[in-house]
């Protein structure tokens, strides 16, 4: 007999029960903090009550590999019906013929597309991180994992999007078979119509990463990539589309082979179980998007522009004033004069305004982002409008230009937020019994 396997130290009496209480207390503190804060992270949103309920349903405990009607497990009859409905709702919302709701996040959806469309060593067109691309496009991200090499598009700082003439030249010279469009700092649409003839000329497939703008696409407030020459759309389902943290693949009908490849990219390529609770929550979110999403998307863009204008009026360097600041849910503010992206994001958080530092086009060092990225999805979701955007700009001004203390601004932020703690644009919206930031039915014993 060799030495016994080492085991964890046995807990002292009560120690692990205390750990459980600690975790619950911390999550409560977190929730209270967000309840009192102004949440401006462009990639975050709130689930509807009915969608949230499904996340803790029994589906959370189950497996269902495969597709509806063709599973590797038993007990999936209702799951099959939920997934079939989810797929139908997705196709209806995006007016397309193909959907797969098994990727468990946007990054996983991107990996599924890379598996389906590319081989290691391929060249794939994309944007630079400094121009707003997601880490999926990076050598240290999904691209690197698949072993494909990025071919970078040129950037047009005047139009704040891909530079068409120079990118045409690059594409003609390098001829990548796949071209990815989509950003995480996504202010203006991609010039898909202008680049489409070049993609056709070189025989490249268009792939759109709509993680950030999926809800705006669904709501008719942004470009519609599947109807502007892209064959595949991958996305997260929890940014401007206010669903569960999950992923989705969508496509056009042109190529059954491609659909098969995307499906096997999703499973068994990059998932086993596909988080059935989130898939069910997504079905509810898609239904609510079909019912309420056009209004929500319009208000989201309206609020982003209102916040940009109000900050601009207070002397902040909001990018792209001549273009109306943004056509999405996101704005970018250069804050070098206020201390740089890192210091400003930290100061804002101390004052109850949650945002993130962000590299901006033209930044010299990736270690020193010159800006902050601000998004309107969550404040819009709880019912704020242009008047509240002006008040939020006032918080920025007080904190960063007028020397008010973080404590004072935090109190003003909590006061503003106190009127907006229920979720809108969904069924059972605003019911008095439902306070969004509470844990569901949990009172500690
Ligand atoms: C957020 C984002 C993703 C990744 O989404 P996750 O769901 O967080 O994995 C992919 N692409 C873009 C452009 C994004 O902004």
PDB file of C-alpha atoms in Angstrom, residues 65-310:
ATOM      1  CA  UNK A  65     -27.278  16.393 -26.086  1.00  0.00           C
ATOM      2  CA  UNK A  66     -28.291  16.422 -29.739  1.00  0.00           C
ATOM      3  CA  UNK A  67     -31.316  18.060 -31.337  1.00  0.00           C
ATOM      4  CA  UNK A  68     -35.060  17.876 -30.537  1.00  0.00           C
ATOM      5  CA  UNK A  69     -36.307  14.376 -31.344  1.00  0.00           C
ATOM      6  CA  UNK A  70     -32.773  13.017 -31.623  1.00  0.00           C
ATOM      7  CA  UNK A  71     -31.233  13.022 -28.155  1.00  0.00           C
ATOM      8  CA  UNK A  72     -28.598  11.038 -26.370  1.00  0.00           C
ATOM      9  CA  UNK A  73     -30.639  11.077 -23.115  1.00  0.00           C
ATOM     10  CA  UNK A  74     -34.142  10.118 -22.019  1.00  0.00           C
ATOM     11  CA  UNK A  75     -36.673  12.354 -20.307  1.00  0.00           C
ATOM     12  CA  UNK A  76     -36.389  15.176 -22.841  1.00  0.00           C
ATOM     13  CA  UNK A  77     -39.968  15.301 -24.200  1.00  0.00           C
ATOM     14  CA  UNK A  78     -40.767  18.739 -22.767  1.00  0.00           C
ATOM     15  CA  UNK A  79     -37.218  19.963 -23.384  1.00  0.00           C
ATOM     16  CA  UNK A  80     -37.648  19.040 -27.047  1.00  0.00           C
ATOM     17  CA  UNK A  81     -40.822  21.105 -27.267  1.00  0.00           C
ATOM     18  CA  UNK A  82     -39.171  24.049 -25.521  1.00  0.00           C
ATOM     19  CA  UNK A  83     -36.178  23.940 -27.840  1.00  0.00           C
ATOM     20  CA  UNK A  84     -38.361  23.549 -30.946  1.00  0.00           C
ATOM     21  CA  UNK A  85     -40.343  26.622 -29.883  1.00  0.00           C
ATOM     22  CA  UNK A  86     -37.132  28.494 -29.065  1.00  0.00           C
ATOM     23  CA  UNK A  87     -35.781  27.782 -32.571  1.00  0.00           C
ATOM     24  CA  UNK A  88     -39.050  28.859 -34.208  1.00  0.00           C
ATOM     25  CA  UNK A  89     -39.107  32.117 -32.223  1.00  0.00           C
ATOM     26  CA  UNK A  90     -35.476  32.829 -33.136  1.00  0.00           C
ATOM     27  CA  UNK A  91     -36.115  32.306 -36.851  1.00  0.00           C
ATOM     28  CA  UNK A  92     -39.226  34.447 -36.741  1.00  0.00           C
ATOM     29  CA  UNK A  93     -37.533  37.274 -34.857  1.00  0.00           C
ATOM     30  CA  UNK A  94     -34.520  37.375 -37.186  1.00  0.00           C
ATOM     31  CA  UNK A  95     -36.481  36.422 -40.327  1.00  0.00           C
ATOM     32  CA  UNK A  96     -34.081  33.645 -41.184  1.00  0.00           C
ATOM     33  CA  UNK A  97     -34.190  29.927 -41.895  1.00  0.00           C
ATOM     34  CA  UNK A  98     -31.555  28.533 -39.562  1.00  0.00           C
ATOM     35  CA  UNK A  99     -30.998  28.781 -35.820  1.00  0.00           C
ATOM     36  CA  UNK A 100     -29.056  26.825 -33.235  1.00  0.00           C
ATOM     37  CA  UNK A 101     -29.564  27.731 -29.582  1.00  0.00           C
ATOM     38  CA  UNK A 102     -27.001  25.371 -28.090  1.00  0.00           C
ATOM     39  CA  UNK A 103     -23.873  27.543 -27.785  1.00  0.00           C
ATOM     40  CA  UNK A 104     -23.567  28.453 -24.115  1.00  0.00           C
ATOM     41  CA  UNK A 105     -22.118  31.927 -24.745  1.00  0.00           C
ATOM     42  CA  UNK A 106     -21.115  34.300 -27.526  1.00  0.00           C
ATOM     43  CA  UNK A 107     -17.533  33.092 -27.425  1.00  0.00           C
ATOM     44  CA  UNK A 108     -18.696  29.481 -27.652  1.00  0.00           C
ATOM     45  CA  UNK A 109     -20.892  30.472 -30.627  1.00  0.00           C
ATOM     46  CA  UNK A 110     -17.822  32.008 -32.283  1.00  0.00           C
ATOM     47  CA  UNK A 111     -15.820  28.837 -31.668  1.00  0.00           C
ATOM     48  CA  UNK A 112     -18.621  26.799 -33.267  1.00  0.00           C
ATOM     49  CA  UNK A 113     -18.472  29.034 -36.364  1.00  0.00           C
ATOM     50  CA  UNK A 114     -14.683  28.790 -36.515  1.00  0.00           C
ATOM     51  CA  UNK A 115     -14.963  25.008 -36.299  1.00  0.00           C
ATOM     52  CA  UNK A 116     -17.611  24.963 -39.042  1.00  0.00           C
ATOM     53  CA  UNK A 117     -16.173  27.475 -41.513  1.00  0.00           C
ATOM     54  CA  UNK A 118     -12.414  27.314 -41.118  1.00  0.00           C
ATOM     55  CA  UNK A 119      -9.446  24.998 -40.974  1.00  0.00           C
ATOM     56  CA  UNK A 120      -6.291  25.626 -38.948  1.00  0.00           C
ATOM     57  CA  UNK A 121      -3.956  27.864 -40.932  1.00  0.00           C
ATOM     58  CA  UNK A 122      -6.789  29.721 -42.733  1.00  0.00           C
ATOM     59  CA  UNK A 123      -6.787  33.482 -43.020  1.00  0.00           C
ATOM     60  CA  UNK A 124      -9.898  35.202 -41.616  1.00  0.00           C
ATOM     61  CA  UNK A 125     -10.770  38.864 -42.088  1.00  0.00           C
ATOM     62  CA  UNK A 126     -11.546  40.828 -38.930  1.00  0.00           C
ATOM     63  CA  UNK A 127     -11.007  44.145 -37.127  1.00  0.00           C
ATOM     64  CA  UNK A 128      -8.209  45.008 -34.733  1.00  0.00           C
ATOM     65  CA  UNK A 129      -8.766  44.959 -30.984  1.00  0.00           C
ATOM     66  CA  UNK A 130      -7.766  48.623 -30.901  1.00  0.00           C
ATOM     67  CA  UNK A 131     -10.560  49.359 -33.396  1.00  0.00           C
ATOM     68  CA  UNK A 132     -13.085  47.684 -31.092  1.00  0.00           C
ATOM     69  CA  UNK A 133     -12.938  43.973 -31.968  1.00  0.00           C
ATOM     70  CA  UNK A 134     -13.646  41.306 -29.335  1.00  0.00           C
ATOM     71  CA  UNK A 135     -10.902  39.045 -27.951  1.00  0.00           C
ATOM     72  CA  UNK A 136     -12.467  36.209 -29.981  1.00  0.00           C
ATOM     73  CA  UNK A 137     -10.508  37.677 -32.928  1.00  0.00           C
ATOM     74  CA  UNK A 138      -7.199  37.634 -31.074  1.00  0.00           C
ATOM     75  CA  UNK A 139      -4.330  35.178 -31.266  1.00  0.00           C
ATOM     76  CA  UNK A 140      -4.728  34.664 -27.524  1.00  0.00           C
ATOM     77  CA  UNK A 141      -8.500  34.109 -27.972  1.00  0.00           C
ATOM     78  CA  UNK A 142     -10.752  31.931 -30.135  1.00  0.00           C
ATOM     79  CA  UNK A 143      -8.843  32.646 -33.373  1.00  0.00           C
ATOM     80  CA  UNK A 144      -5.648  31.388 -31.799  1.00  0.00           C
ATOM     81  CA  UNK A 145      -7.385  28.316 -30.416  1.00  0.00           C
ATOM     82  CA  UNK A 146      -8.593  27.359 -33.902  1.00  0.00           C
ATOM     83  CA  UNK A 147      -5.204  28.269 -35.368  1.00  0.00           C
ATOM     84  CA  UNK A 148      -6.563  30.782 -37.888  1.00  0.00           C
ATOM     85  CA  UNK A 149      -4.739  34.001 -38.688  1.00  0.00           C
ATOM     86  CA  UNK A 150      -6.418  37.391 -38.669  1.00  0.00           C
ATOM     87  CA  UNK A 151      -6.318  39.604 -41.740  1.00  0.00           C
ATOM     88  CA  UNK A 152      -7.043  43.064 -40.396  1.00  0.00           C
ATOM     89  CA  UNK A 153      -9.376  45.478 -42.093  1.00  0.00           C
ATOM     90  CA  UNK A 154      -8.384  49.119 -42.345  1.00  0.00           C
ATOM     91  CA  UNK A 155     -10.179  51.558 -40.028  1.00  0.00           C
ATOM     92  CA  UNK A 156     -11.758  54.848 -41.006  1.00  0.00           C
ATOM     93  CA  UNK A 157     -11.520  57.191 -38.007  1.00  0.00           C
ATOM     94  CA  UNK A 158     -13.787  59.750 -39.706  1.00  0.00           C
ATOM     95  CA  UNK A 159     -16.693  57.357 -40.158  1.00  0.00           C
ATOM     96  CA  UNK A 160     -15.798  55.251 -37.069  1.00  0.00           C
ATOM     97  CA  UNK A 161     -16.119  52.021 -39.022  1.00  0.00           C
ATOM     98  CA  UNK A 162     -14.183  49.829 -41.444  1.00  0.00           C
ATOM     99  CA  UNK A 163     -12.456  51.819 -44.221  1.00  0.00           C
ATOM    100  CA  UNK A 164     -14.011  50.535 -47.443  1.00  0.00           C
ATOM    101  CA  UNK A 165     -11.472  51.405 -50.204  1.00  0.00           C
ATOM    102  CA  UNK A 166      -8.405  50.300 -48.238  1.00  0.00           C
ATOM    103  CA  UNK A 167     -10.140  47.150 -46.971  1.00  0.00           C
ATOM    104  CA  UNK A 168     -11.152  46.235 -50.520  1.00  0.00           C
ATOM    105  CA  UNK A 169      -7.496  46.351 -51.506  1.00  0.00           C
ATOM    106  CA  UNK A 170      -6.473  44.197 -48.536  1.00  0.00           C
ATOM    107  CA  UNK A 171      -9.177  41.616 -49.256  1.00  0.00           C
ATOM    108  CA  UNK A 172      -8.292  41.445 -52.964  1.00  0.00           C
ATOM    109  CA  UNK A 173      -4.627  40.969 -52.134  1.00  0.00           C
ATOM    110  CA  UNK A 174      -5.032  38.354 -49.373  1.00  0.00           C
ATOM    111  CA  UNK A 175      -8.334  36.665 -50.370  1.00  0.00           C
ATOM    112  CA  UNK A 176      -9.480  35.229 -47.015  1.00  0.00           C
ATOM    113  CA  UNK A 177     -12.304  32.675 -47.382  1.00  0.00           C
ATOM    114  CA  UNK A 178     -14.136  33.959 -44.309  1.00  0.00           C
ATOM    115  CA  UNK A 179     -14.699  37.569 -43.254  1.00  0.00           C
ATOM    116  CA  UNK A 180     -15.892  38.393 -39.740  1.00  0.00           C
ATOM    117  CA  UNK A 181     -17.671  41.666 -38.996  1.00  0.00           C
ATOM    118  CA  UNK A 182     -18.625  42.873 -35.548  1.00  0.00           C
ATOM    119  CA  UNK A 183     -17.207  44.776 -32.594  1.00  0.00           C
ATOM    120  CA  UNK A 184     -17.377  45.176 -28.841  1.00  0.00           C
ATOM    121  CA  UNK A 185     -17.093  48.947 -29.130  1.00  0.00           C
ATOM    122  CA  UNK A 186     -19.807  49.041 -31.762  1.00  0.00           C
ATOM    123  CA  UNK A 187     -20.983  52.590 -32.419  1.00  0.00           C
ATOM    124  CA  UNK A 188     -21.791  52.492 -36.129  1.00  0.00           C
ATOM    125  CA  UNK A 189     -22.866  49.764 -38.563  1.00  0.00           C
ATOM    126  CA  UNK A 190     -20.332  47.835 -40.633  1.00  0.00           C
ATOM    127  CA  UNK A 191     -20.218  48.828 -44.334  1.00  0.00           C
ATOM    128  CA  UNK A 192     -21.609  45.464 -45.417  1.00  0.00           C
ATOM    129  CA  UNK A 193     -23.415  46.713 -48.506  1.00  0.00           C
ATOM    130  CA  UNK A 194     -20.252  48.389 -49.749  1.00  0.00           C
ATOM    131  CA  UNK A 195     -18.002  45.400 -49.104  1.00  0.00           C
ATOM    132  CA  UNK A 196     -20.424  42.752 -50.318  1.00  0.00           C
ATOM    133  CA  UNK A 197     -19.335  42.881 -53.995  1.00  0.00           C
ATOM    134  CA  UNK A 198     -15.721  42.416 -52.918  1.00  0.00           C
ATOM    135  CA  UNK A 199     -16.626  39.394 -50.781  1.00  0.00           C
ATOM    136  CA  UNK A 200     -18.483  37.929 -53.751  1.00  0.00           C
ATOM    137  CA  UNK A 201     -15.570  38.683 -56.058  1.00  0.00           C
ATOM    138  CA  UNK A 202     -13.064  36.823 -53.866  1.00  0.00           C
ATOM    139  CA  UNK A 203     -15.543  34.062 -52.887  1.00  0.00           C
ATOM    140  CA  UNK A 204     -15.477  34.879 -49.165  1.00  0.00           C
ATOM    141  CA  UNK A 205     -18.245  34.059 -46.730  1.00  0.00           C
ATOM    142  CA  UNK A 206     -19.609  36.865 -44.539  1.00  0.00           C
ATOM    143  CA  UNK A 207     -19.843  36.113 -40.822  1.00  0.00           C
ATOM    144  CA  UNK A 208     -21.290  38.672 -38.426  1.00  0.00           C
ATOM    145  CA  UNK A 209     -20.646  38.702 -34.686  1.00  0.00           C
ATOM    146  CA  UNK A 210     -23.707  40.497 -33.360  1.00  0.00           C
ATOM    147  CA  UNK A 211     -23.073  39.862 -29.649  1.00  0.00           C
ATOM    148  CA  UNK A 212     -23.487  43.518 -28.739  1.00  0.00           C
ATOM    149  CA  UNK A 213     -26.182  44.548 -31.151  1.00  0.00           C
ATOM    150  CA  UNK A 214     -28.420  41.466 -31.367  1.00  0.00           C
ATOM    151  CA  UNK A 215     -31.381  43.185 -29.688  1.00  0.00           C
ATOM    152  CA  UNK A 216     -30.973  46.230 -31.918  1.00  0.00           C
ATOM    153  CA  UNK A 217     -30.927  44.018 -35.025  1.00  0.00           C
ATOM    154  CA  UNK A 218     -34.051  42.231 -33.787  1.00  0.00           C
ATOM    155  CA  UNK A 219     -35.710  45.558 -33.008  1.00  0.00           C
ATOM    156  CA  UNK A 220     -34.957  47.051 -36.427  1.00  0.00           C
ATOM    157  CA  UNK A 221     -32.589  49.692 -35.028  1.00  0.00           C
ATOM    158  CA  UNK A 222     -29.304  48.556 -36.573  1.00  0.00           C
ATOM    159  CA  UNK A 223     -28.132  46.901 -39.772  1.00  0.00           C
ATOM    160  CA  UNK A 224     -29.618  43.499 -40.582  1.00  0.00           C
ATOM    161  CA  UNK A 225     -26.544  41.396 -41.444  1.00  0.00           C
ATOM    162  CA  UNK A 226     -28.361  38.253 -42.633  1.00  0.00           C
ATOM    163  CA  UNK A 227     -30.173  40.404 -45.188  1.00  0.00           C
ATOM    164  CA  UNK A 228     -27.064  42.389 -46.111  1.00  0.00           C
ATOM    165  CA  UNK A 229     -24.869  39.595 -47.383  1.00  0.00           C
ATOM    166  CA  UNK A 230     -23.694  37.684 -44.297  1.00  0.00           C
ATOM    167  CA  UNK A 231     -24.513  33.975 -44.226  1.00  0.00           C
ATOM    168  CA  UNK A 232     -23.879  33.418 -40.530  1.00  0.00           C
ATOM    169  CA  UNK A 233     -24.686  35.481 -37.444  1.00  0.00           C
ATOM    170  CA  UNK A 234     -23.258  34.463 -34.072  1.00  0.00           C
ATOM    171  CA  UNK A 235     -24.074  36.281 -30.858  1.00  0.00           C
ATOM    172  CA  UNK A 236     -24.462  36.423 -27.109  1.00  0.00           C
ATOM    173  CA  UNK A 237     -28.083  36.600 -25.972  1.00  0.00           C
ATOM    174  CA  UNK A 238     -27.659  38.885 -22.954  1.00  0.00           C
ATOM    175  CA  UNK A 239     -26.413  42.274 -24.159  1.00  0.00           C
ATOM    176  CA  UNK A 240     -28.884  44.431 -26.110  1.00  0.00           C
ATOM    177  CA  UNK A 241     -31.056  41.336 -26.383  1.00  0.00           C
ATOM    178  CA  UNK A 242     -32.042  41.112 -22.717  1.00  0.00           C
ATOM    179  CA  UNK A 243     -31.953  37.341 -22.342  1.00  0.00           C
ATOM    180  CA  UNK A 244     -30.004  34.811 -20.277  1.00  0.00           C
ATOM    181  CA  UNK A 245     -26.222  34.502 -20.516  1.00  0.00           C
ATOM    182  CA  UNK A 246     -26.109  32.175 -23.512  1.00  0.00           C
ATOM    183  CA  UNK A 247     -25.220  32.100 -27.212  1.00  0.00           C
ATOM    184  CA  UNK A 248     -26.968  31.656 -30.558  1.00  0.00           C
ATOM    185  CA  UNK A 249     -26.197  30.879 -34.191  1.00  0.00           C
ATOM    186  CA  UNK A 250     -28.412  32.163 -36.998  1.00  0.00           C
ATOM    187  CA  UNK A 251     -28.165  31.704 -40.740  1.00  0.00           C
ATOM    188  CA  UNK A 252     -29.737  32.083 -44.151  1.00  0.00           C
ATOM    189  CA  UNK A 253     -31.145  29.255 -46.232  1.00  0.00           C
ATOM    190  CA  UNK A 254     -28.582  29.225 -48.968  1.00  0.00           C
ATOM    191  CA  UNK A 255     -26.614  26.163 -47.997  1.00  0.00           C
ATOM    192  CA  UNK A 256     -27.843  23.008 -46.149  1.00  0.00           C
ATOM    193  CA  UNK A 257     -24.250  21.772 -45.941  1.00  0.00           C
ATOM    194  CA  UNK A 258     -23.296  24.915 -44.062  1.00  0.00           C
ATOM    195  CA  UNK A 259     -26.185  24.445 -41.628  1.00  0.00           C
ATOM    196  CA  UNK A 260     -25.054  20.880 -40.882  1.00  0.00           C
ATOM    197  CA  UNK A 261     -21.533  22.119 -40.277  1.00  0.00           C
ATOM    198  CA  UNK A 262     -22.739  24.850 -37.918  1.00  0.00           C
ATOM    199  CA  UNK A 263     -24.832  22.325 -35.992  1.00  0.00           C
ATOM    200  CA  UNK A 264     -21.967  19.924 -35.574  1.00  0.00           C
ATOM    201  CA  UNK A 265     -19.716  22.876 -34.732  1.00  0.00           C
ATOM    202  CA  UNK A 266     -22.071  23.635 -31.833  1.00  0.00           C
ATOM    203  CA  UNK A 267     -22.418  19.967 -30.797  1.00  0.00           C
ATOM    204  CA  UNK A 268     -20.263  17.945 -30.492  1.00  0.00           C
ATOM    205  CA  UNK A 269     -17.736  20.610 -31.547  1.00  0.00           C
ATOM    206  CA  UNK A 270     -17.780  23.009 -28.638  1.00  0.00           C
ATOM    207  CA  UNK A 271     -20.550  21.914 -26.251  1.00  0.00           C
ATOM    208  CA  UNK A 272     -21.840  18.792 -24.598  1.00  0.00           C
ATOM    209  CA  UNK A 273     -24.796  19.901 -22.478  1.00  0.00           C
ATOM    210  CA  UNK A 274     -26.295  23.175 -23.639  1.00  0.00           C
ATOM    211  CA  UNK A 275     -27.649  24.590 -20.345  1.00  0.00           C
ATOM    212  CA  UNK A 276     -31.327  23.786 -20.793  1.00  0.00           C
ATOM    213  CA  UNK A 277     -32.426  26.278 -18.149  1.00  0.00           C
ATOM    214  CA  UNK A 278     -30.787  29.101 -20.086  1.00  0.00           C
ATOM    215  CA  UNK A 279     -32.195  27.771 -23.362  1.00  0.00           C
ATOM    216  CA  UNK A 280     -35.727  27.901 -21.884  1.00  0.00           C
ATOM    217  CA  UNK A 281     -35.070  31.400 -20.528  1.00  0.00           C
ATOM    218  CA  UNK A 282     -33.920  32.356 -24.022  1.00  0.00           C
ATOM    219  CA  UNK A 283     -37.211  31.115 -25.500  1.00  0.00           C
ATOM    220  CA  UNK A 284     -39.108  33.405 -23.104  1.00  0.00           C
ATOM    221  CA  UNK A 285     -36.757  36.305 -23.878  1.00  0.00           C
ATOM    222  CA  UNK A 286     -37.242  35.854 -27.630  1.00  0.00           C
ATOM    223  CA  UNK A 287     -41.030  35.833 -27.210  1.00  0.00           C
ATOM    224  CA  UNK A 288     -40.816  39.003 -25.111  1.00  0.00           C
ATOM    225  CA  UNK A 289     -38.522  40.549 -27.713  1.00  0.00           C
ATOM    226  CA  UNK A 290     -41.127  39.843 -30.415  1.00  0.00           C
ATOM    227  CA  UNK A 291     -43.761  41.522 -28.240  1.00  0.00           C
ATOM    228  CA  UNK A 292     -41.822  44.464 -26.777  1.00  0.00           C
ATOM    229  CA  UNK A 293     -38.446  44.542 -28.523  1.00  0.00           C
ATOM    230  CA  UNK A 294     -39.025  47.197 -31.189  1.00  0.00           C
ATOM    231  CA  UNK A 295     -39.961  49.779 -28.609  1.00  0.00           C
ATOM    232  CA  UNK A 296     -37.144  48.733 -26.262  1.00  0.00           C
ATOM    233  CA  UNK A 297     -34.494  48.874 -29.004  1.00  0.00           C
ATOM    234  CA  UNK A 298     -35.659  52.330 -30.133  1.00  0.00           C
ATOM    235  CA  UNK A 299     -35.589  53.679 -26.566  1.00  0.00           C
ATOM    236  CA  UNK A 300     -32.142  52.134 -26.005  1.00  0.00           C
ATOM    237  CA  UNK A 301     -30.607  53.967 -28.982  1.00  0.00           C
ATOM    238  CA  UNK A 302     -32.462  57.166 -28.120  1.00  0.00           C
ATOM    239  CA  UNK A 303     -31.050  57.044 -24.581  1.00  0.00           C
ATOM    240  CA  UNK A 304     -27.484  56.403 -25.784  1.00  0.00           C
ATOM    241  CA  UNK A 305     -27.673  59.471 -28.007  1.00  0.00           C
ATOM    242  CA  UNK A 306     -29.259  61.549 -25.244  1.00  0.00           C
ATOM    243  CA  UNK A 307     -26.524  60.563 -22.787  1.00  0.00           C
ATOM    244  CA  UNK A 308     -23.844  61.378 -25.367  1.00  0.00           C
ATOM    245  CA  UNK A 309     -25.351  64.797 -26.120  1.00  0.00           C
ATOM    246  CA  UNK A 310     -25.714  65.641 -22.427  1.00  0.00           C
TER     247      UNK A 310
END
